[in-house]
Short mmCIF file of C-alpha atoms in Angstrom, two decimals:
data_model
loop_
_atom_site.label_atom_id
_atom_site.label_comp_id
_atom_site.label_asym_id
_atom_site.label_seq_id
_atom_site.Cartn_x
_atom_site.Cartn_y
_atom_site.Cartn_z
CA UNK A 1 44.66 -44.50 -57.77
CA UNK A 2 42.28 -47.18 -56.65
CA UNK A 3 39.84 -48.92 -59.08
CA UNK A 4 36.83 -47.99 -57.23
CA UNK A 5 35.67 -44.65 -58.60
CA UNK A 6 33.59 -43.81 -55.23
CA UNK A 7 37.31 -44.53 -53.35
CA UNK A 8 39.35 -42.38 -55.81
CA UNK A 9 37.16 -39.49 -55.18
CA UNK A 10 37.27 -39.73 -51.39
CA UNK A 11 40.92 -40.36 -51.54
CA UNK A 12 41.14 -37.05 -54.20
CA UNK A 13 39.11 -35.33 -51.35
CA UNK A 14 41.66 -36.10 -48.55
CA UNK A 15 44.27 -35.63 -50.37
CA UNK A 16 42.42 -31.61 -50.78
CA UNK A 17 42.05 -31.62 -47.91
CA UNK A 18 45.28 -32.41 -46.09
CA UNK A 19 47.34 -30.37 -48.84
CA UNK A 20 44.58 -27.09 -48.25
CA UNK A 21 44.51 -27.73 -44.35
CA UNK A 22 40.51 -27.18 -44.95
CA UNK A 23 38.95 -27.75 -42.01
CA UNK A 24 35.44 -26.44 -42.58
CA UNK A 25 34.13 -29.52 -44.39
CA UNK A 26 30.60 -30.10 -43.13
CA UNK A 27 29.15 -31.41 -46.42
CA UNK A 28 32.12 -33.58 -47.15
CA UNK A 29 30.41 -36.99 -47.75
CA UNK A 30 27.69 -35.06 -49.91
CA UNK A 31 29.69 -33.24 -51.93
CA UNK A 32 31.69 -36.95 -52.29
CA UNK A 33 28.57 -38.52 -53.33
CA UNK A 34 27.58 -35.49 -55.58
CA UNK A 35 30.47 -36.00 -57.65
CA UNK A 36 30.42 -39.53 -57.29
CA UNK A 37 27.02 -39.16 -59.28
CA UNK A 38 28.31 -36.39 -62.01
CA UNK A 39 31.30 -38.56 -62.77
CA UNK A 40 29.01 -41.92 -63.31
CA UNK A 41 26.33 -39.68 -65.30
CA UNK A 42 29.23 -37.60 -67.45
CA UNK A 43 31.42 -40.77 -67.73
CA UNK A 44 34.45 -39.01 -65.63
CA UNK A 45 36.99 -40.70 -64.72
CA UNK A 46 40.31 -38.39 -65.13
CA UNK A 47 41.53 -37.35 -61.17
CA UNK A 48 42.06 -34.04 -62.38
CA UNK A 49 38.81 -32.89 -63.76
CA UNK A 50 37.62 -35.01 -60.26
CA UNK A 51 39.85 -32.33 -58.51
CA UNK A 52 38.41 -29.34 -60.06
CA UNK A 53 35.33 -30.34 -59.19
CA UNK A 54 35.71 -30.97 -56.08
CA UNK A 55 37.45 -27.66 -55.90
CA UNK A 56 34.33 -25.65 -57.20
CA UNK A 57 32.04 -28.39 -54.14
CA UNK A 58 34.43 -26.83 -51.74
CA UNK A 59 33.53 -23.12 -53.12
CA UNK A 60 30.56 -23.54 -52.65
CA UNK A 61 29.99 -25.71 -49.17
CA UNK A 62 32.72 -22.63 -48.40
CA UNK A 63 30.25 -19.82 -49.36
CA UNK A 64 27.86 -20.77 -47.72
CA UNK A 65 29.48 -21.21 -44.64
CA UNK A 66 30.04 -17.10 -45.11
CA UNK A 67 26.59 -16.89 -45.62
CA UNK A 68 25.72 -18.56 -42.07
CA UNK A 69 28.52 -16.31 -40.40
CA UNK A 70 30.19 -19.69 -39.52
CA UNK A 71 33.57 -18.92 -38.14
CA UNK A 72 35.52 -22.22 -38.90
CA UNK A 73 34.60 -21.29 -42.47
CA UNK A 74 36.26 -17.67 -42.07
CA UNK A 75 39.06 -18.94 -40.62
CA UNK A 76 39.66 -21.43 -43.36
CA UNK A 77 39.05 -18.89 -46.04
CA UNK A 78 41.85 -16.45 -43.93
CA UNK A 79 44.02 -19.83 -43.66
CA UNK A 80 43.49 -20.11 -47.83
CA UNK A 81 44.53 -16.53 -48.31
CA UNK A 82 47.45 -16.61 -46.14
CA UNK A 83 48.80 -20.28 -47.96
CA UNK A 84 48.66 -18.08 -51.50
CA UNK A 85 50.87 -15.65 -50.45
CA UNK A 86 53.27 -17.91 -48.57
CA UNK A 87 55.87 -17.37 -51.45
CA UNK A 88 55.85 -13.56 -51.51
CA UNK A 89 58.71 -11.74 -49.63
CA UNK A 90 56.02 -10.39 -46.87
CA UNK A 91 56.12 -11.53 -43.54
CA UNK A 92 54.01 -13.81 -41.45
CA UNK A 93 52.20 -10.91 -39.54
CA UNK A 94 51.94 -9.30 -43.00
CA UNK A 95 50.36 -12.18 -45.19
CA UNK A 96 48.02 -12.30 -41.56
CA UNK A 97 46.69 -8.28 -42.06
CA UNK A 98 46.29 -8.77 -45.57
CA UNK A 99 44.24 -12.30 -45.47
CA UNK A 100 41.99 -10.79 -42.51
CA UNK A 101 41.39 -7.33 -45.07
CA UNK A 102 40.65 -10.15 -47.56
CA UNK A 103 37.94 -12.13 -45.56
CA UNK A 104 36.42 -8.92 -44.43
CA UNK A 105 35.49 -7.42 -48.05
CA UNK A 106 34.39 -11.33 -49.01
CA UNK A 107 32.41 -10.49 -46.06
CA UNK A 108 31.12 -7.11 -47.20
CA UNK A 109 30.87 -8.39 -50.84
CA UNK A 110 29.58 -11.74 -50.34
CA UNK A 111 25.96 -11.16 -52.25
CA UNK A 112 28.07 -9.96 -55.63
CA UNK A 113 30.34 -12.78 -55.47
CA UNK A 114 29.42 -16.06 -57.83
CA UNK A 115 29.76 -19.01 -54.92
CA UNK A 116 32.28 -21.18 -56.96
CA UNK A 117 34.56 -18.35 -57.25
CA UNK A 118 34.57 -17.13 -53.63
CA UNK A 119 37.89 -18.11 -53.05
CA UNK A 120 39.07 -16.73 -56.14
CA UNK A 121 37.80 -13.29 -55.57
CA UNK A 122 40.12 -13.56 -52.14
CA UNK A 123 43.01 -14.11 -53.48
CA UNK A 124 42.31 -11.28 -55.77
CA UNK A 125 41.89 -9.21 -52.78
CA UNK A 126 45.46 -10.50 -50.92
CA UNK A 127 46.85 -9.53 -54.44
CA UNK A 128 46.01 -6.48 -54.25
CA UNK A 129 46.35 -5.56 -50.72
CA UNK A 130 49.86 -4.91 -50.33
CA UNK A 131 49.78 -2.08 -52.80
CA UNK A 132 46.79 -0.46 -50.49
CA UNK A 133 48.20 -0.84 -47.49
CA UNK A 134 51.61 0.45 -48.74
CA UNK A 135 49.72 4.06 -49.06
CA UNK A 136 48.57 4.22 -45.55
CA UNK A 137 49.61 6.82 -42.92
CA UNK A 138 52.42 5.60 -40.71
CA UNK A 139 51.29 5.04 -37.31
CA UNK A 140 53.74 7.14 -34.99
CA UNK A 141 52.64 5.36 -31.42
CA UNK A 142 52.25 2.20 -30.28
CA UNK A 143 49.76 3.83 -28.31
CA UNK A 144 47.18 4.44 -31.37
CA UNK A 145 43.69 4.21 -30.10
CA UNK A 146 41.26 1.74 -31.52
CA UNK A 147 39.42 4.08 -33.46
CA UNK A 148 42.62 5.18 -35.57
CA UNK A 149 44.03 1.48 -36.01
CA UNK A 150 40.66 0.73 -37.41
CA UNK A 151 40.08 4.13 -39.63
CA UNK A 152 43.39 2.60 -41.01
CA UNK A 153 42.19 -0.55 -42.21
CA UNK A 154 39.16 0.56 -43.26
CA UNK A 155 40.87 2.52 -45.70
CA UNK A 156 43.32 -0.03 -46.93
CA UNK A 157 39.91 -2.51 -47.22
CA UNK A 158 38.92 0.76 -49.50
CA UNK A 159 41.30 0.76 -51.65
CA UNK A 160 41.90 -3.25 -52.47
CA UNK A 161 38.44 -2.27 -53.53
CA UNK A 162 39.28 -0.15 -56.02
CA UNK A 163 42.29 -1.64 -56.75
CA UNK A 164 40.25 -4.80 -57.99
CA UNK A 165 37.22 -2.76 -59.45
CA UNK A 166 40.18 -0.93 -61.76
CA UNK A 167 41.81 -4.23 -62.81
CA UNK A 168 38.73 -5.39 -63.62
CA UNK A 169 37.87 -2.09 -65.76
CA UNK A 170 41.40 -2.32 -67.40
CA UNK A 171 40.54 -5.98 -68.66
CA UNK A 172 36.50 -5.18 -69.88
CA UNK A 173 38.54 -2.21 -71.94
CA UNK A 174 41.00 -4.44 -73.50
CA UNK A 175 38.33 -6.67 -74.00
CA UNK A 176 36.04 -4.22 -76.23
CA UNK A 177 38.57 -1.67 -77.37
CA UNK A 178 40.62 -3.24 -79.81
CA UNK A 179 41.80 0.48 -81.17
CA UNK A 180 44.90 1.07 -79.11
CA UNK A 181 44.29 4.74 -79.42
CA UNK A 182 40.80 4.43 -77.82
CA UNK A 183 41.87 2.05 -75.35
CA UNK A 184 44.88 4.43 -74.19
CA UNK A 185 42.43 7.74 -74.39
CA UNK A 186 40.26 6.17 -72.42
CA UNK A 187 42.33 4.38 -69.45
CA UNK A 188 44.59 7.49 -69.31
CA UNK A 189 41.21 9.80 -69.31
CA UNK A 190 39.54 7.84 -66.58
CA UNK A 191 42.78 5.96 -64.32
CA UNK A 192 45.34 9.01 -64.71
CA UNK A 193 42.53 12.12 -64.93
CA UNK A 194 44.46 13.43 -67.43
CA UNK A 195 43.05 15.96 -70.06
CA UNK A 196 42.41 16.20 -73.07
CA UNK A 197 45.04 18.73 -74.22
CA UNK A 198 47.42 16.13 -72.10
CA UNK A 199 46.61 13.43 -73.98
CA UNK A 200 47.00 14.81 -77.03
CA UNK A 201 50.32 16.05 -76.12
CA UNK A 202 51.87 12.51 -75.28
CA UNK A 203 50.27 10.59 -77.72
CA UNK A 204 51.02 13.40 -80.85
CA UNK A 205 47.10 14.37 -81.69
CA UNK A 206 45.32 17.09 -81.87
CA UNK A 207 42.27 17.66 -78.88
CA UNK A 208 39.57 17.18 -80.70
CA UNK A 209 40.40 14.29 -82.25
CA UNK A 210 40.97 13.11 -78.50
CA UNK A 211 37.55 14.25 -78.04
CA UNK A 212 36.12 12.20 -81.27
CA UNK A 213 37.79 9.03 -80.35
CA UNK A 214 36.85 9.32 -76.52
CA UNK A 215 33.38 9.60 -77.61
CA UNK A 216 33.55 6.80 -80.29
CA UNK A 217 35.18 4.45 -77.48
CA UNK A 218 32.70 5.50 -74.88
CA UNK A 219 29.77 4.62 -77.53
CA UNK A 220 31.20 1.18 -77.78
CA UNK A 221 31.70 0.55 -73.79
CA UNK A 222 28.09 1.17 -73.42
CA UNK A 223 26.71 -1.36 -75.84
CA UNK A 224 28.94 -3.61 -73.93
CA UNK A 225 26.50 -5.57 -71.04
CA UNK A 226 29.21 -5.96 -68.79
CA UNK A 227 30.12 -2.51 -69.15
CA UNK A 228 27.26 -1.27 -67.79
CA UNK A 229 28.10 -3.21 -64.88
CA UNK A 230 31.20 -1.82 -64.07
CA UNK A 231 31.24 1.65 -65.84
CA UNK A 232 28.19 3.27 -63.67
CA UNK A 233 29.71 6.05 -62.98
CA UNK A 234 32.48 5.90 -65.60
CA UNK A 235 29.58 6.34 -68.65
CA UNK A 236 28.02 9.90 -68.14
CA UNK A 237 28.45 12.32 -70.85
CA UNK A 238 31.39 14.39 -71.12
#
């Protein structure tokens, strides 16, 4: 590493850079000198806390470029999403449907997503995509009209949706329901739709004390701020 703390960073930066294949990078030197001034101010010297911040820089200069509907920083956030999947079994074409789904619900999501963790919320999305799109219809022509091809992937962009609103569900309820009973009533009352008379049956109670310990977990989800969040619909009375 060279001496020069202003020349580590820049060389950190490249090195990003080259390894990332960013190519949107139109606040490079400020986001240098930013963290040129953090690490003099916070005494920082170690390359890989340098990295990370640079990292979160990048997140940000990235969201914004979202925000101004700049496509070099689209195509770098598609190029991101396809270079995370590049060790799954799927193919190129694949890893190419499923980082374009991901760009276009950053797109449609943008104003709930924090800007340092845009890129994480993407990859969440190309996680999750090839279990959505493994549930759509089969197309039967290669004459499909543009309508249908695009009814299809606004249905897979659906359901990565949901797929990452549940995993984020599953996690809050793991979170505040440390009673494996409660947590198992309520993810198999509100993932699976089962009933109460079902649950009871696999997990050897009675109904009604399914009942009592749905409504005793419920109680504690809602004094739960995040919960509120994400349970909307989820918290109504039963």
């Amino acid at each position: 590493m060279p001496s020069n703390l202003a020349a580590q960073i820049a060389e950190i930066w490249q090195q990003l850079v080259n390894h990332f294949h960013w190519q949107y990078t139109p606040h490079a030197s400020a986001i240098i000198d930013q963290t040129h001034t953090w690490c003099i101010t916070e005494s920082i010297n170690d390359p890989t806390i340098i990295r990370r911040r640079l990292i979160a820089h990048y997140n940000e200069m990235l969201y914004a470029g979202m925000q101004d509907q700049a496509e070099d920083a689209a195509r770098d956030l598609q190029r991101a999403c396809m270079q995370a999947g590049r060790r799954s079994h799927y193919s190129a074409d694949e890893l190419e449907e499923f980082a374009a789904d991901a760009v276009m619900i950053v797109i449609r999501k943008l104003g709930e997503i924090q800007p340092q963790r845009i890129l994480a919320y993407a990859f969440a999305c190309m996680r999750n995509a090839p279990k959505a799109l493994a549930n759509e219809p089969k197309m039967v022509s290669l004459n499909d009209d543009y309508d249908r091809n695009n009814g299809y992937r606004d249905q897979s962009i659906q359901q990565v949706e949901q797929a990452i609103t549940e995993t984020d569900l599953q996690q809050v309820l793991k979170a505040s329901l440390p009673n494996p009973l409660e947590f198992e009533i309520i993810y198999r009352s509100y993932f699976s739709a089962e009933t109460p008379r079902a649950i009871a049956a696999a997990l050897a109670l009675k109904p009604e004390q399914v009942r009592l310990l749905k409504s005793r977990a419920l109680k504690k989800l809602r004094e739960h701020p995040h919960v509120r969040q994400l349970f909307e619909q989820l918290l109504v009375e039963s």
